[in-house]
Tab-separated table of C-alpha atoms and ligand atoms in Angstrom:
chain	number	residue	atom	x	y	z
O	1	MET	CA	-131.940	67.442	51.384
O	2	GLU	CA	-130.162	64.993	53.601
O	3	PHE	CA	-130.076	61.349	52.518
O	4	GLY	CA	-129.339	59.263	55.606
O	5	VAL	CA	-130.439	60.960	58.822
O	6	ALA	CA	-129.704	58.338	61.541
O	7	GLY	CA	-129.906	59.988	64.997
O	8	GLY	CA	-130.433	63.358	63.317
O	9	ASN	CA	-127.351	65.363	64.358
O	10	GLY	CA	-126.685	66.380	60.757
O	11	LEU	CA	-130.261	67.509	60.182
O	12	VAL	CA	-130.340	69.556	63.401
O	13	GLU	CA	-127.071	71.239	62.303
O	14	LEU	CA	-128.505	71.849	58.839
O	15	GLU	CA	-131.490	73.651	60.361
O	16	LYS	CA	-129.121	75.958	62.276
O	17	LEU	CA	-127.016	76.689	59.191
O	18	ALA	CA	-130.078	77.340	57.019
O	19	GLN	CA	-131.242	79.939	59.541
O	20	GLU	CA	-127.808	81.643	59.491
O	21	VAL	CA	-127.719	81.766	55.684
O	22	GLU	CA	-131.304	83.039	55.473
O	23	LYS	CA	-130.299	85.971	57.736
O	24	GLU	CA	-127.438	86.914	55.375
O	25	PHE	CA	-128.949	86.298	51.939
O	26	PRO	CA	-132.378	86.688	50.303
O	27	VAL	CA	-132.993	82.941	50.102
O	28	GLU	CA	-135.323	80.541	51.926
O	29	PHE	CA	-134.756	76.822	52.374
O	30	GLU	CA	-136.991	73.826	52.740
O	31	ILE	CA	-135.230	70.908	54.416
O	32	TYR	CA	-136.026	67.230	53.794
O	33	GLY	CA	-134.416	64.283	55.568
O	34	PHE	CA	-134.704	60.809	53.974
O	35	ASP	CA	-134.265	57.687	56.086
O	36	SER	CA	-135.885	54.314	56.751
O	37	GLY	CA	-135.593	54.934	60.490
O	38	MET	CA	-134.380	51.332	60.848
O	39	GLY	CA	-130.667	51.872	60.341
O	40	LEU	CA	-128.718	50.302	57.496
O	41	PRO	CA	-130.533	47.559	55.550
O	42	ALA	CA	-128.782	44.251	54.861
O	43	PRO	CA	-125.932	44.877	52.392
O	44	GLN	CA	-126.780	43.565	48.909
O	45	ASP	CA	-123.213	42.617	47.928
O	46	TYR	CA	-119.545	43.673	48.227
O	47	ARG	CA	-120.365	47.064	46.650
O	48	ASP	CA	-122.260	47.993	49.849
O	49	LEU	CA	-118.979	47.667	51.798
O	50	PRO	CA	-120.049	44.900	54.226
O	51	TYR	CA	-116.485	44.919	55.547
O	52	ILE	CA	-117.156	48.224	57.363
O	53	TRP	CA	-120.945	48.356	57.836
O	54	LYS	CA	-123.632	46.011	59.146
O	55	GLU	CA	-127.401	45.801	58.992
O	56	GLY	CA	-129.018	47.845	61.790
O	57	PHE	CA	-126.178	50.350	62.262
O	58	PHE	CA	-127.326	53.961	62.863
O	59	HIS	CA	-131.018	53.481	63.677
O	60	MET	CA	-133.184	56.496	64.456
O	61	ASP	CA	-135.040	57.430	67.643
O	62	LEU	CA	-137.932	59.019	65.750
O	63	PRO	CA	-139.841	60.606	68.707
O	64	ALA	CA	-136.600	62.092	70.103
O	65	LEU	CA	-135.626	63.515	66.713
O	66	LYS	CA	-139.088	64.947	66.009
O	67	ALA	CA	-138.919	66.751	69.346
O	68	ARG	CA	-135.630	68.424	68.299
O	69	LEU	CA	-136.507	69.398	64.728
O	70	ALA	CA	-137.983	72.837	64.106
O	71	ARG	CA	-138.680	72.873	60.372
O	72	SER	CA	-137.454	69.759	58.552
O	73	THR	CA	-139.707	67.259	56.808
O	74	LEU	CA	-138.793	63.629	57.456
O	75	VAL	CA	-139.380	61.376	54.448
O	76	MET	CA	-139.525	57.970	56.103
O	77	GLY	CA	-139.036	54.694	54.235
O	78	ASP	CA	-136.552	52.957	51.964
O	79	VAL	CA	-135.256	55.466	49.408
O	80	ALA	CA	-135.928	52.865	46.684
O	81	GLU	CA	-139.621	53.620	47.398
O	82	THR	CA	-139.679	57.213	48.679
O	83	VAL	CA	-137.480	58.750	45.953
O	84	PRO	CA	-139.530	57.679	42.882
O	85	ARG	CA	-142.735	59.084	44.436
O	86	PHE	CA	-141.219	62.172	46.102
O	87	PHE	CA	-142.696	64.728	43.687
O	88	GLU	CA	-146.131	63.084	43.901
O	89	ASP	CA	-146.011	63.090	47.700
O	90	TYR	CA	-144.603	66.647	47.907
O	91	PRO	CA	-145.916	68.453	44.801
O	92	ASP	CA	-145.160	71.879	46.309
O	93	ALA	CA	-141.549	71.124	47.252
O	94	ALA	CA	-139.047	73.860	46.350
O	95	PRO	CA	-136.556	73.100	43.541
O	96	ILE	CA	-133.626	70.944	44.684
O	97	GLY	CA	-130.510	73.055	45.357
O	98	ALA	CA	-128.245	70.990	47.629
O	99	ILE	CA	-127.981	67.369	48.744
O	100	PHE	CA	-126.042	65.865	51.646
O	101	SER	CA	-125.552	62.231	50.702
O	102	ASP	CA	-124.836	59.908	53.635
O	103	LEU	CA	-126.601	56.585	52.973
O	104	ASP	CA	-123.249	54.738	53.149
O	105	TYR	CA	-124.112	51.971	50.655
O	106	TYR	CA	-123.639	51.820	46.898
O	107	SER	CA	-127.186	50.452	46.429
O	108	SER	CA	-128.888	53.109	48.603
O	109	THR	CA	-126.874	55.972	47.068
O	110	ARG	CA	-127.683	54.691	43.552
O	111	ASP	CA	-131.408	54.659	44.390
O	112	SER	CA	-131.282	58.153	45.924
O	113	LEU	CA	-129.593	59.653	42.853
O	114	GLY	CA	-132.822	58.953	40.953
O	115	LEU	CA	-134.079	62.233	42.423
O	116	LEU	CA	-131.653	64.119	40.163
O	117	LYS	CA	-133.862	63.161	37.222
O	118	ALA	CA	-136.422	65.669	38.515
O	119	PRO	CA	-138.233	67.838	35.950
O	120	ASP	CA	-136.472	71.178	35.283
O	121	GLN	CA	-138.891	73.209	37.404
O	122	LYS	CA	-138.090	70.972	40.412
O	123	ILE	CA	-134.281	71.160	40.327
O	124	LEU	CA	-131.619	73.812	39.744
O	125	PRO	CA	-129.406	73.393	36.660
O	126	ARG	CA	-126.404	72.942	38.965
O	127	VAL	CA	-126.927	71.290	42.377
O	128	TYR	CA	-124.343	71.050	45.151
O	129	LEU	CA	-123.787	67.608	46.673
O	130	TYR	CA	-121.718	66.488	49.642
O	131	PHE	CA	-120.743	62.792	49.619
O	132	ASP	CA	-119.854	61.593	53.115
O	133	ASP	CA	-118.263	58.279	52.205
O	134	ILE	CA	-115.788	58.741	49.378
O	135	MET	CA	-112.567	59.340	51.375
O	136	SER	CA	-110.886	56.297	52.856
O	137	ALA	CA	-107.230	57.121	53.462
O	138	GLU	CA	-107.681	56.643	57.214
O	139	LEU	CA	-109.375	53.276	56.515
O	140	GLY	CA	-106.423	52.043	54.500
O	141	GLY	CA	-107.900	53.108	51.155
O	142	LEU	CA	-110.620	50.456	51.017
O	143	MET	CA	-112.980	52.533	48.870
O	144	CYS	CA	-112.626	52.951	45.113
O	145	ASP	CA	-114.672	53.703	41.993
O	146	GLU	CA	-116.034	50.125	42.003
O	147	VAL	CA	-117.627	50.155	45.491
O	148	GLY	CA	-119.745	52.378	47.741
O	149	GLN	CA	-120.716	55.942	46.900
O	150	LEU	CA	-117.920	56.279	44.315
O	151	LYS	CA	-119.451	53.368	42.379
O	152	ALA	CA	-122.894	55.006	42.487
O	153	ILE	CA	-121.348	58.250	41.166
O	154	SER	CA	-119.393	56.611	38.327
O	155	GLU	CA	-122.398	54.499	37.316
O	156	TYR	CA	-124.661	57.573	37.324
O	157	ASN	CA	-122.209	59.379	35.049
O	158	SER	CA	-121.825	56.522	32.595
O	159	SER	CA	-125.573	55.973	32.303
O	160	ASN	CA	-126.600	59.637	31.800
O	161	GLU	CA	-125.337	61.458	28.732
O	162	PHE	CA	-126.595	64.916	29.703
O	163	LYS	CA	-126.368	64.704	33.511
O	164	LYS	CA	-123.038	64.370	35.293
O	165	LEU	CA	-121.691	64.499	38.840
O	166	ALA	CA	-118.322	66.267	38.966
O	167	PRO	CA	-115.996	67.388	41.789
O	168	ILE	CA	-115.123	71.096	42.010
O	169	HIS	CA	-111.476	71.137	40.951
O	170	GLY	CA	-109.391	73.477	43.106
O	171	MET	CA	-112.127	74.232	45.638
O	172	GLN	CA	-109.620	74.090	48.511
O	173	TYR	CA	-107.710	77.047	47.029
O	174	THR	CA	-110.812	79.232	47.359
O	175	ARG	CA	-111.126	78.486	51.090
O	176	LYS	CA	-109.457	80.458	53.877
O	177	ARG	CA	-109.191	77.199	55.782
O	178	PRO	CA	-108.893	74.311	53.317
O	179	ALA	CA	-110.509	71.180	54.731
O	180	ARG	CA	-111.031	67.536	53.890
O	181	TRP	CA	-114.676	68.127	52.961
O	182	ASN	CA	-113.652	70.398	50.080
O	183	GLU	CA	-112.859	67.209	48.142
O	184	GLN	CA	-116.263	65.759	49.017
O	185	ILE	CA	-118.293	68.485	47.297
O	186	TYR	CA	-119.604	67.691	43.833
O	187	ILE	CA	-121.832	69.567	41.421
O	188	HIS	CA	-124.623	67.866	39.530
O	189	HIS	CA	-124.568	69.389	36.042
O	190	SER	CA	-127.803	69.005	34.133
O	191	PHE	CA	-126.678	70.057	30.653
O	192	SER	CA	-130.142	69.653	29.126
O	193	HIS	CA	-131.810	71.829	31.827
O	194	ASN	CA	-133.643	74.795	30.300
O	195	GLN	CA	-131.587	77.197	32.498
O	196	TYR	CA	-128.158	75.518	32.288
O	197	ALA	CA	-126.791	77.953	29.685
O	198	MET	CA	-128.241	81.092	31.306
O	199	TYR	CA	-125.500	83.735	31.866
O	200	VAL	CA	-124.896	84.007	35.631
O	201	HIS	CA	-121.629	85.951	36.033
O	202	SER	CA	-122.001	89.182	38.044
O	203	ASP	CA	-120.184	91.221	35.331
O	204	SER	CA	-122.442	91.627	32.321
O	205	ASN	CA	-119.675	92.875	29.963
O	206	ARG	CA	-116.329	91.174	30.549
O	207	GLN	CA	-113.315	92.624	28.688
O	208	LEU	CA	-109.565	92.271	29.036
O	209	PRO	CA	-108.127	95.458	27.413
O	210	LEU	CA	-104.399	95.580	26.656
O	211	THR	CA	-102.509	97.386	29.452
O	212	ASN	CA	-99.035	99.015	29.426
O	213	ARG	CA	-97.638	95.996	31.213
O	214	GLY	CA	-99.202	93.680	28.671
O	215	LEU	CA	-100.829	91.806	31.516
O	216	ASN	CA	-104.312	92.139	32.893
O	217	ASP	CA	-104.793	93.488	36.420
O	218	GLY	CA	-104.597	90.052	37.959
O	219	SER	CA	-108.323	89.547	38.359
O	220	ALA	CA	-109.639	86.081	37.726
O	221	ILE	CA	-110.335	85.060	34.160
L	301	SAM	C1	-124.343	57.068	58.513
L	301	SAM	S1	-126.034	57.170	58.762
L	301	SAM	C2	-126.429	58.865	58.508
L	301	SAM	C3	-125.774	59.833	59.491
L	301	SAM	C4	-126.285	61.236	59.457
L	301	SAM	N1	-126.152	61.842	58.144
L	301	SAM	C5	-125.596	62.122	60.480
L	301	SAM	O1	-125.039	63.168	60.082
L	301	SAM	O2	-125.613	61.808	61.661
L	301	SAM	C6	-126.737	56.338	57.388
L	301	SAM	C7	-128.250	56.258	57.399
L	301	SAM	O3	-128.701	55.865	56.113
L	301	SAM	C8	-129.932	55.169	56.250
L	301	SAM	N2	-130.139	54.338	55.060
L	301	SAM	C9	-129.230	53.558	54.422
L	301	SAM	N3	-129.781	52.956	53.363
L	301	SAM	C10	-131.071	53.388	53.301
L	301	SAM	C11	-132.137	53.151	52.400
L	301	SAM	N4	-132.012	52.312	51.364
L	301	SAM	N5	-133.311	53.806	52.605
L	301	SAM	C12	-133.449	54.653	53.654
L	301	SAM	N6	-132.480	54.903	54.556
L	301	SAM	C13	-131.302	54.278	54.384
L	301	SAM	C14	-129.784	54.369	57.541
L	301	SAM	O4	-131.036	54.195	58.149
L	301	SAM	C15	-128.844	55.267	58.377
L	301	SAM	O5	-129.572	55.973	59.334
């Protein structure tokens, strides 16, 4: 799912990547793009970062985008309205597995995160999220936990006991080419999900026998 589509470059790229991954792995994706089509709404207060964004930025050319999309579903309207009725409008939608969050504002991101309260059969126990607007070093550090997407994340975490959004600590060290976006990937942990505690490691019997050196063979613990 992409929240915040604008012109649609991200969604077009997502379609290409989904096709590549489907060739390599036995998985199929459905792709949904959420947007009002009108560009950014009026900011509600300072938490929507009115010092860097304005109403009307990033509007969509809907006919042009529809002509480019091969397989995505566009969910048009304010996310405050489309998110609460998503599962009624799309009862056959696949379970949510990944979300690209790019609605810019605190208020819009907060409203979109309501989708994470989906029933267990409509969401994976752990969902990958990319947050586009949480890094601000090049903007002089004007984002923090009290504004923008970071505020929506911290508020979500404090108001949900058994659902939390958490960064993947050390992700950059698993990448051949560490990149800025590694810090922008979060996992939504749904601790009360009926599959959260299911064993998923590829090794079904993990042991660390004592060796002559007294150390294990260096494989990851
Ligand atoms: C920065 S743009 C998205 C860019 C896009 N992800 C890309 O890769 O090109 C942000 C978009 O969020 C949408 N948006 C912001 N708040 C919204 C809301 N409450 N409901 C629906 N769309 C919203 C705007 O219409 C705008 O197109």
